[in-house]
mmCIF file with all atom_site columns, C-alpha atoms in Angstrom:
data_model
loop_
_atom_site.group_PDB
_atom_site.id
_atom_site.type_symbol
_atom_site.label_atom_id
_atom_site.label_alt_id
_atom_site.label_comp_id
_atom_site.label_asym_id
_atom_site.label_entity_id
_atom_site.label_seq_id
_atom_site.pdbx_PDB_ins_code
_atom_site.Cartn_x
_atom_site.Cartn_y
_atom_site.Cartn_z
_atom_site.occupancy
_atom_site.B_iso_or_equiv
_atom_site.pdbx_formal_charge
_atom_site.auth_seq_id
_atom_site.auth_comp_id
_atom_site.auth_asym_id
_atom_site.auth_atom_id
_atom_site.pdbx_PDB_model_num
ATOM 1   C CA . GLU A 1 1   ? 0.795   14.671  -5.679  1.00 0.00 ? 1   GLU A CA 1
ATOM 2   C CA . GLN A 1 2   ? 2.197   15.992  -2.374  1.00 0.00 ? 2   GLN A CA 1
ATOM 3   C CA . ILE A 1 3   ? 1.511   14.047  1.006   1.00 0.00 ? 3   ILE A CA 1
ATOM 4   C CA . GLY A 1 4   ? 1.848   17.145  3.232   1.00 0.00 ? 4   GLY A CA 1
ATOM 5   C CA . ASP A 1 5   ? 4.882   18.607  2.918   1.00 0.00 ? 5   ASP A CA 1
ATOM 6   C CA . ALA A 1 6   ? 6.244   15.754  0.948   1.00 0.00 ? 6   ALA A CA 1
ATOM 7   C CA . VAL A 1 7   ? 6.468   14.385  -2.044  1.00 0.00 ? 7   VAL A CA 1
ATOM 8   C CA . PRO A 1 8   ? 6.553   10.461  -2.692  1.00 0.00 ? 8   PRO A CA 1
ATOM 9   C CA . GLU A 1 9   ? 9.859   9.276   -4.008  1.00 0.00 ? 9   GLU A CA 1
ATOM 10  C CA . GLU A 1 10  ? 9.568   6.118   -5.929  1.00 0.00 ? 10  GLU A CA 1
ATOM 11  C CA . GLY A 1 11  ? 11.229  2.673   -4.624  1.00 0.00 ? 11  GLY A CA 1
ATOM 12  C CA . GLY A 1 12  ? 12.023  1.157   -1.837  1.00 0.00 ? 12  GLY A CA 1
ATOM 13  C CA . ILE A 1 13  ? 8.829   -0.570  -1.461  1.00 0.00 ? 13  ILE A CA 1
ATOM 14  C CA . THR A 1 14  ? 8.150   -4.350  -2.458  1.00 0.00 ? 14  THR A CA 1
ATOM 15  C CA . LEU A 1 15  ? 4.383   -4.539  -3.684  1.00 0.00 ? 15  LEU A CA 1
ATOM 16  C CA . ARG A 1 16  ? 3.405   -8.404  -3.666  1.00 0.00 ? 16  ARG A CA 1
ATOM 17  C CA . VAL A 1 17  ? -0.136  -8.490  -5.602  1.00 0.00 ? 17  VAL A CA 1
ATOM 18  C CA . PRO A 1 18  ? -1.649  -10.959 -8.123  1.00 0.00 ? 18  PRO A CA 1
ATOM 19  C CA . ASN A 1 19  ? -1.895  -9.748  -11.956 1.00 0.00 ? 19  ASN A CA 1
ATOM 20  C CA . VAL A 1 20  ? -5.244  -11.078 -12.205 1.00 0.00 ? 20  VAL A CA 1
ATOM 21  C CA . ALA A 1 21  ? -7.403  -11.175 -9.518  1.00 0.00 ? 21  ALA A CA 1
ATOM 22  C CA . GLU A 1 22  ? -10.674 -14.200 -10.323 1.00 0.00 ? 22  GLU A CA 1
ATOM 23  C CA . ASN A 1 23  ? -12.412 -12.505 -7.052  1.00 0.00 ? 23  ASN A CA 1
ATOM 24  C CA . GLY A 1 24  ? -12.067 -9.040  -6.356  1.00 0.00 ? 24  GLY A CA 1
ATOM 25  C CA . GLY A 1 25  ? -13.834 -9.563  -3.543  1.00 0.00 ? 25  GLY A CA 1
ATOM 26  C CA . GLN A 1 26  ? -10.529 -10.850 -1.730  1.00 0.00 ? 26  GLN A CA 1
ATOM 27  C CA . VAL A 1 27  ? -7.217  -9.465  -3.345  1.00 0.00 ? 27  VAL A CA 1
ATOM 28  C CA . PRO A 1 28  ? -4.338  -10.619 -1.580  1.00 0.00 ? 28  PRO A CA 1
ATOM 29  C CA . VAL A 1 29  ? -1.621  -7.678  -0.821  1.00 0.00 ? 29  VAL A CA 1
ATOM 30  C CA . THR A 1 30  ? 1.561   -7.758  0.908   1.00 0.00 ? 30  THR A CA 1
ATOM 31  C CA . VAL A 1 31  ? 3.590   -4.502  1.456   1.00 0.00 ? 31  VAL A CA 1
ATOM 32  C CA . LEU A 1 32  ? 7.307   -4.810  2.292   1.00 0.00 ? 32  LEU A CA 1
ATOM 33  C CA . VAL A 1 33  ? 8.941   -1.492  3.352   1.00 0.00 ? 33  VAL A CA 1
ATOM 34  C CA . ASP A 1 34  ? 12.972  -1.148  3.014   1.00 0.00 ? 34  ASP A CA 1
ATOM 35  C CA . SER A 1 35  ? 13.329  -0.048  6.400   1.00 0.00 ? 35  SER A CA 1
ATOM 36  C CA . PRO A 1 36  ? 15.717  -0.786  9.663   1.00 0.00 ? 36  PRO A CA 1
ATOM 37  C CA . GLN A 1 37  ? 12.946  -0.179  12.158  1.00 0.00 ? 37  GLN A CA 1
ATOM 38  C CA . THR A 1 38  ? 15.104  1.465   14.566  1.00 0.00 ? 38  THR A CA 1
ATOM 39  C CA . VAL A 1 39  ? 14.227  4.571   16.599  1.00 0.00 ? 39  VAL A CA 1
ATOM 40  C CA . GLU A 1 40  ? 15.946  6.560   14.210  1.00 0.00 ? 40  GLU A CA 1
ATOM 41  C CA . SER A 1 41  ? 14.690  5.662   10.929  1.00 0.00 ? 41  SER A CA 1
ATOM 42  C CA . HIS A 1 42  ? 11.497  3.757   10.939  1.00 0.00 ? 42  HIS A CA 1
ATOM 43  C CA . VAL A 1 43  ? 8.048   3.396   8.708   1.00 0.00 ? 43  VAL A CA 1
ATOM 44  C CA . THR A 1 44  ? 5.032   5.266   10.881  1.00 0.00 ? 44  THR A CA 1
ATOM 45  C CA . ALA A 1 45  ? 2.448   4.289   8.318   1.00 0.00 ? 45  ALA A CA 1
ATOM 46  C CA . ILE A 1 46  ? 1.451   2.339   5.566   1.00 0.00 ? 46  ILE A CA 1
ATOM 47  C CA . HIS A 1 47  ? -1.400  3.385   3.596   1.00 0.00 ? 47  HIS A CA 1
ATOM 48  C CA . LEU A 1 48  ? -3.413  1.648   0.636   1.00 0.00 ? 48  LEU A CA 1
ATOM 49  C CA . PHE A 1 49  ? -5.405  3.483   -2.157  1.00 0.00 ? 49  PHE A CA 1
ATOM 50  C CA . THR A 1 50  ? -7.610  2.679   -5.027  1.00 0.00 ? 50  THR A CA 1
ATOM 51  C CA . PRO A 1 51  ? -9.016  5.136   -7.019  1.00 0.00 ? 51  PRO A CA 1
ATOM 52  C CA . ARG A 1 52  ? -11.662 3.716   -8.930  1.00 0.00 ? 52  ARG A CA 1
ATOM 53  C CA . ASN A 1 53  ? -13.175 1.934   -5.896  1.00 0.00 ? 53  ASN A CA 1
ATOM 54  C CA . PRO A 1 54  ? -16.178 3.822   -4.217  1.00 0.00 ? 54  PRO A CA 1
ATOM 55  C CA . THR A 1 55  ? -13.916 4.854   -1.330  1.00 0.00 ? 55  THR A CA 1
ATOM 56  C CA . ALA A 1 56  ? -10.280 5.313   -2.485  1.00 0.00 ? 56  ALA A CA 1
ATOM 57  C CA . GLY A 1 57  ? -8.344  4.859   0.682   1.00 0.00 ? 57  GLY A CA 1
ATOM 58  C CA . VAL A 1 58  ? -8.800  1.371   1.351   1.00 0.00 ? 58  VAL A CA 1
ATOM 59  C CA . ALA A 1 59  ? -6.728  0.526   4.458   1.00 0.00 ? 59  ALA A CA 1
ATOM 60  C CA . SER A 1 60  ? -3.875  2.285   6.624   1.00 0.00 ? 60  SER A CA 1
ATOM 61  C CA . PHE A 1 61  ? -1.643  0.666   8.820   1.00 0.00 ? 61  PHE A CA 1
ATOM 62  C CA . ARG A 1 62  ? 0.193   2.395   11.846  1.00 0.00 ? 62  ARG A CA 1
ATOM 63  C CA . LEU A 1 63  ? 3.909   1.004   12.418  1.00 0.00 ? 63  LEU A CA 1
ATOM 64  C CA . THR A 1 64  ? 6.226   1.524   15.147  1.00 0.00 ? 64  THR A CA 1
ATOM 65  C CA . PRO A 1 65  ? 9.743   0.902   15.786  1.00 0.00 ? 65  PRO A CA 1
ATOM 66  C CA . LEU A 1 66  ? 9.164   -2.546  17.792  1.00 0.00 ? 66  LEU A CA 1
ATOM 67  C CA . LEU A 1 67  ? 8.140   -4.637  14.597  1.00 0.00 ? 67  LEU A CA 1
ATOM 68  C CA . ALA A 1 68  ? 11.049  -6.342  13.074  1.00 0.00 ? 68  ALA A CA 1
ATOM 69  C CA . ARG A 1 69  ? 10.225  -5.611  10.029  1.00 0.00 ? 69  ARG A CA 1
ATOM 70  C CA . ALA A 1 70  ? 8.030   -2.934  7.990   1.00 0.00 ? 70  ALA A CA 1
ATOM 71  C CA . GLU A 1 71  ? 5.753   -5.475  6.243   1.00 0.00 ? 71  GLU A CA 1
ATOM 72  C CA . VAL A 1 72  ? 1.889   -5.587  6.363   1.00 0.00 ? 72  VAL A CA 1
ATOM 73  C CA . GLN A 1 73  ? -0.477  -7.784  4.331   1.00 0.00 ? 73  GLN A CA 1
ATOM 74  C CA . THR A 1 74  ? -4.085  -7.516  4.140   1.00 0.00 ? 74  THR A CA 1
ATOM 75  C CA . ARG A 1 75  ? -7.083  -8.925  1.793   1.00 0.00 ? 75  ARG A CA 1
ATOM 76  C CA . ILE A 1 76  ? -8.228  -5.466  -0.269  1.00 0.00 ? 76  ILE A CA 1
ATOM 77  C CA . ARG A 1 77  ? -12.039 -5.362  -2.640  1.00 0.00 ? 77  ARG A CA 1
ATOM 78  C CA . LEU A 1 78  ? -11.384 -3.978  -6.016  1.00 0.00 ? 78  LEU A CA 1
ATOM 79  C CA . ALA A 1 79  ? -14.374 -2.702  -7.889  1.00 0.00 ? 79  ALA A CA 1
ATOM 80  C CA . GLU A 1 80  ? -12.183 -3.239  -11.307 1.00 0.00 ? 80  GLU A CA 1
ATOM 81  C CA . GLU A 1 81  ? -9.670  -3.051  -12.887 1.00 0.00 ? 81  GLU A CA 1
ATOM 82  C CA . GLN A 1 82  ? -7.204  -0.327  -11.737 1.00 0.00 ? 82  GLN A CA 1
ATOM 83  C CA . ARG A 1 83  ? -4.115  1.087   -10.056 1.00 0.00 ? 83  ARG A CA 1
ATOM 84  C CA . LEU A 1 84  ? -3.333  -0.264  -5.871  1.00 0.00 ? 84  LEU A CA 1
ATOM 85  C CA . ILE A 1 85  ? -1.179  2.560   -5.226  1.00 0.00 ? 85  ILE A CA 1
ATOM 86  C CA . VAL A 1 86  ? 0.498   1.996   -1.558  1.00 0.00 ? 86  VAL A CA 1
ATOM 87  C CA . LEU A 1 87  ? 2.418   5.430   0.394   1.00 0.00 ? 87  LEU A CA 1
ATOM 88  C CA . ALA A 1 88  ? 4.794   4.769   3.141   1.00 0.00 ? 88  ALA A CA 1
ATOM 89  C CA . GLN A 1 89  ? 5.182   7.423   5.608   1.00 0.00 ? 89  GLN A CA 1
ATOM 90  C CA . PHE A 1 90  ? 8.713   7.524   7.684   1.00 0.00 ? 90  PHE A CA 1
ATOM 91  C CA . ASN A 1 91  ? 9.059   9.603   10.872  1.00 0.00 ? 91  ASN A CA 1
ATOM 92  C CA . ASP A 1 92  ? 11.850  11.927  9.763   1.00 0.00 ? 92  ASP A CA 1
ATOM 93  C CA . GLY A 1 93  ? 8.874   13.206  7.213   1.00 0.00 ? 93  GLY A CA 1
ATOM 94  C CA . ARG A 1 94  ? 9.696   11.024  4.344   1.00 0.00 ? 94  ARG A CA 1
ATOM 95  C CA . VAL A 1 95  ? 7.123   9.509   1.414   1.00 0.00 ? 95  VAL A CA 1
ATOM 96  C CA . ARG A 1 96  ? 7.863   6.364   -0.220  1.00 0.00 ? 96  ARG A CA 1
ATOM 97  C CA . GLN A 1 97  ? 5.279   5.320   -3.379  1.00 0.00 ? 97  GLN A CA 1
ATOM 98  C CA . ALA A 1 98  ? 4.609   2.318   -5.363  1.00 0.00 ? 98  ALA A CA 1
ATOM 99  C CA . SER A 1 99  ? 2.269   0.972   -7.509  1.00 0.00 ? 99  SER A CA 1
ATOM 100 C CA . ALA A 1 100 ? 0.725   -1.913  -9.095  1.00 0.00 ? 100 ALA A CA 1
ATOM 101 C CA . ASP A 1 101 ? -1.709  -2.656  -11.840 1.00 0.00 ? 101 ASP A CA 1
ATOM 102 C CA . ILE A 1 102 ? -4.351  -5.412  -11.117 1.00 0.00 ? 102 ILE A CA 1
ATOM 103 C CA . ARG A 1 103 ? -6.683  -7.031  -13.803 1.00 0.00 ? 103 ARG A CA 1
ATOM 104 C CA . VAL A 1 104 ? -10.063 -8.057  -11.871 1.00 0.00 ? 104 VAL A CA 1
ATOM 105 C CA . THR A 1 105 ? -12.433 -10.690 -13.559 1.00 0.00 ? 105 THR A CA 1
ATOM 106 C CA . THR A 1 106 ? -15.609 -10.294 -11.323 1.00 0.00 ? 106 THR A CA 1
ATOM 107 C CA . GLY A 1 107 ? -15.677 -7.114  -9.185  1.00 0.00 ? 107 GLY A CA 1
ATOM 108 C CA . GLY A 1 108 ? -15.687 -7.109  -5.263  1.00 0.00 ? 108 GLY A CA 1
ATOM 109 C CA . CYS A 1 109 ? -17.658 -3.639  -4.507  1.00 0.00 ? 109 CYS A CA 1
ATOM 110 C CA . LEU A 1 110 ? -21.303 -2.925  -5.065  1.00 0.00 ? 110 LEU A CA 1
ATOM 111 C CA . THR A 1 111 ? -21.932 0.738   -5.484  1.00 0.00 ? 111 THR A CA 1
#
C-alpha cells in the first residue's frame, strides 16, 4: 500500500494496545515513534486505521518539532476483532507503519 509517493516501511514505532479488549468502546492505544523531533527530522502526523470499523479512519494527530517526543495516547472504538494499523509521516516524506491485532469481547461500534 502507498501513501502519496511514499511506500510505508515497517519498524520504528512502538504500539501499546491490549491483546484482548473487554470493552470495544474504550480501547487504550499508545503510539511512540522513534524520532528526534528536531527541525531537520520530525514526525508530522500519526494516523490510526481500523479497516473493519464502520469508518476506517479512527484518528489523525498533527505533530511539530516543538514536541519532546512523537507520542500520542488515546482511546478508540473497535466494532470487532481486527487489526489496528498505524502510519507515521515524517517531514522528509518517509512513512513508517506498525500494526497490532486486537481481540474484542464486546464490540464498541453501532452500525
